[in-house]
Amino acid sequence: MACNVAQADAVASLRAFVKDVQTGRGEFTQTVTSPDGKKSRKSKGSLEFQRPNRFRFAYTTPTEQLIVGDGKQVWLHDVDLNQVTVRPMSESIGATPAALLAGGALDKDFTLRNVPALSSSAATAASMPLQATSWEWVEALPRHKEGQFQSVRVGFRKGQLAALEILDSFGQRSRLEFAQFESKVTLPATRFQFTPPAGADVLKQP
């Protein structure tokens, strides 16, 4: 019975997060694992978001990359290539991991289900801290199957966002583990604005 209560709390934590947390920021470590599990690569960066539909992912290592959602468009800046890709927000966010954090209608875009902590590959992975097995996990399945990912698992620890685990349509798994996550912070509007740098190659996608 206690297990069922714990699982129920996981969906409740996600719903409360989406309803109550209008802004947030934190550092993250991302691990991307190949479908066969034999290859992985790590990157680090920071995340900021403000509802509705404003977010900023800034990767710092091993390469610099910036992804900014300004409410209307999503900008991706590859610093090394000095290349910018921009597409309409409506075509980019929808039922995506960013929508879970920055906005979107949970029940319209996703089917939610509770995941026992020990069944989560994120929790059982050797690299995860032992206490991760006591985290609450929710799986969000996109209602529209033609997207770029199969599922997202969201991990909470004591009601705070702790991890995202994304399984894409090719079977590749990306796990973001958050540190120093702060919610309900004041973020300047300029954090969610982007102007292509001089000389950048700008590619517009429909």
PDB file of N, CA and C in Angstrom, residues 1 15 44 48 78 81 94 124 138 151 155 169 181 199:
ATOM      1  N   MET A   1       0.824  -1.207   0.000  1.00  0.00           N
ATOM      2  CA  MET A   1       0.000   0.000   0.000  1.00  0.00           C
ATOM      3  C   MET A   1       0.859   1.257   0.000  1.00  0.00           C
ATOM      4  N   ARG A  15       2.486  17.364 -11.409  1.00  0.00           N
ATOM      5  CA  ARG A  15       1.373  18.298 -11.603  1.00  0.00           C
ATOM      6  C   ARG A  15       1.583  19.573 -10.780  1.00  0.00           C
ATOM      7  N   LYS A  44      27.910  19.276 -19.970  1.00  0.00           N
ATOM      8  CA  LYS A  44      27.435  20.035 -18.819  1.00  0.00           C
ATOM      9  C   LYS A  44      26.898  21.380 -19.267  1.00  0.00           C
ATOM     10  N   GLU A  48      17.524  27.475 -17.588  1.00  0.00           N
ATOM     11  CA  GLU A  48      16.629  28.474 -17.004  1.00  0.00           C
ATOM     12  C   GLU A  48      15.311  28.394 -17.763  1.00  0.00           C
ATOM     13  N   ASP A  78      25.116  27.074 -32.423  1.00  0.00           N
ATOM     14  CA  ASP A  78      26.332  26.285 -32.292  1.00  0.00           C
ATOM     15  C   ASP A  78      27.497  27.267 -32.323  1.00  0.00           C
ATOM     16  N   LEU A  81      30.671  26.524 -34.670  1.00  0.00           N
ATOM     17  CA  LEU A  81      30.385  26.696 -36.106  1.00  0.00           C
ATOM     18  C   LEU A  81      29.867  28.094 -36.420  1.00  0.00           C
ATOM     19  N   GLY A  94       5.598  21.768 -28.419  1.00  0.00           N
ATOM     20  CA  GLY A  94       4.558  20.743 -28.378  1.00  0.00           C
ATOM     21  C   GLY A  94       4.775  19.743 -27.267  1.00  0.00           C
ATOM     22  N   THR A 124      18.559   2.874 -11.637  1.00  0.00           N
ATOM     23  CA  THR A 124      19.362   1.676 -11.454  1.00  0.00           C
ATOM     24  C   THR A 124      20.722   1.776 -12.130  1.00  0.00           C
ATOM     25  N   VAL A 138       8.057   9.802 -12.743  1.00  0.00           N
ATOM     26  CA  VAL A 138       6.862   9.854 -13.578  1.00  0.00           C
ATOM     27  C   VAL A 138       7.298   9.650 -15.025  1.00  0.00           C
ATOM     28  N   SER A 151       9.581   8.700 -24.980  1.00  0.00           N
ATOM     29  CA  SER A 151       9.110   8.929 -23.617  1.00  0.00           C
ATOM     30  C   SER A 151      10.063   9.857 -22.880  1.00  0.00           C
ATOM     31  N   GLY A 155      12.260  12.788 -12.682  1.00  0.00           N
ATOM     32  CA  GLY A 155      12.557  12.369 -11.325  1.00  0.00           C
ATOM     33  C   GLY A 155      12.486  13.539 -10.356  1.00  0.00           C
ATOM     34  N   SER A 169      13.381   8.656 -30.522  1.00  0.00           N
ATOM     35  CA  SER A 169      12.753   7.720 -31.450  1.00  0.00           C
ATOM     36  C   SER A 169      13.745   6.717 -32.022  1.00  0.00           C
ATOM     37  N   PHE A 181      19.249  23.153  -8.155  1.00  0.00           N
ATOM     38  CA  PHE A 181      18.051  23.639  -8.828  1.00  0.00           C
ATOM     39  C   PHE A 181      17.284  24.581  -7.912  1.00  0.00           C
ATOM     40  N   GLY A 199      27.902  37.878 -38.334  1.00  0.00           N
ATOM     41  CA  GLY A 199      28.606  36.901 -39.163  1.00  0.00           C
ATOM     42  C   GLY A 199      28.090  35.479 -39.054  1.00  0.00           C
TER      43      GLY A 199
END
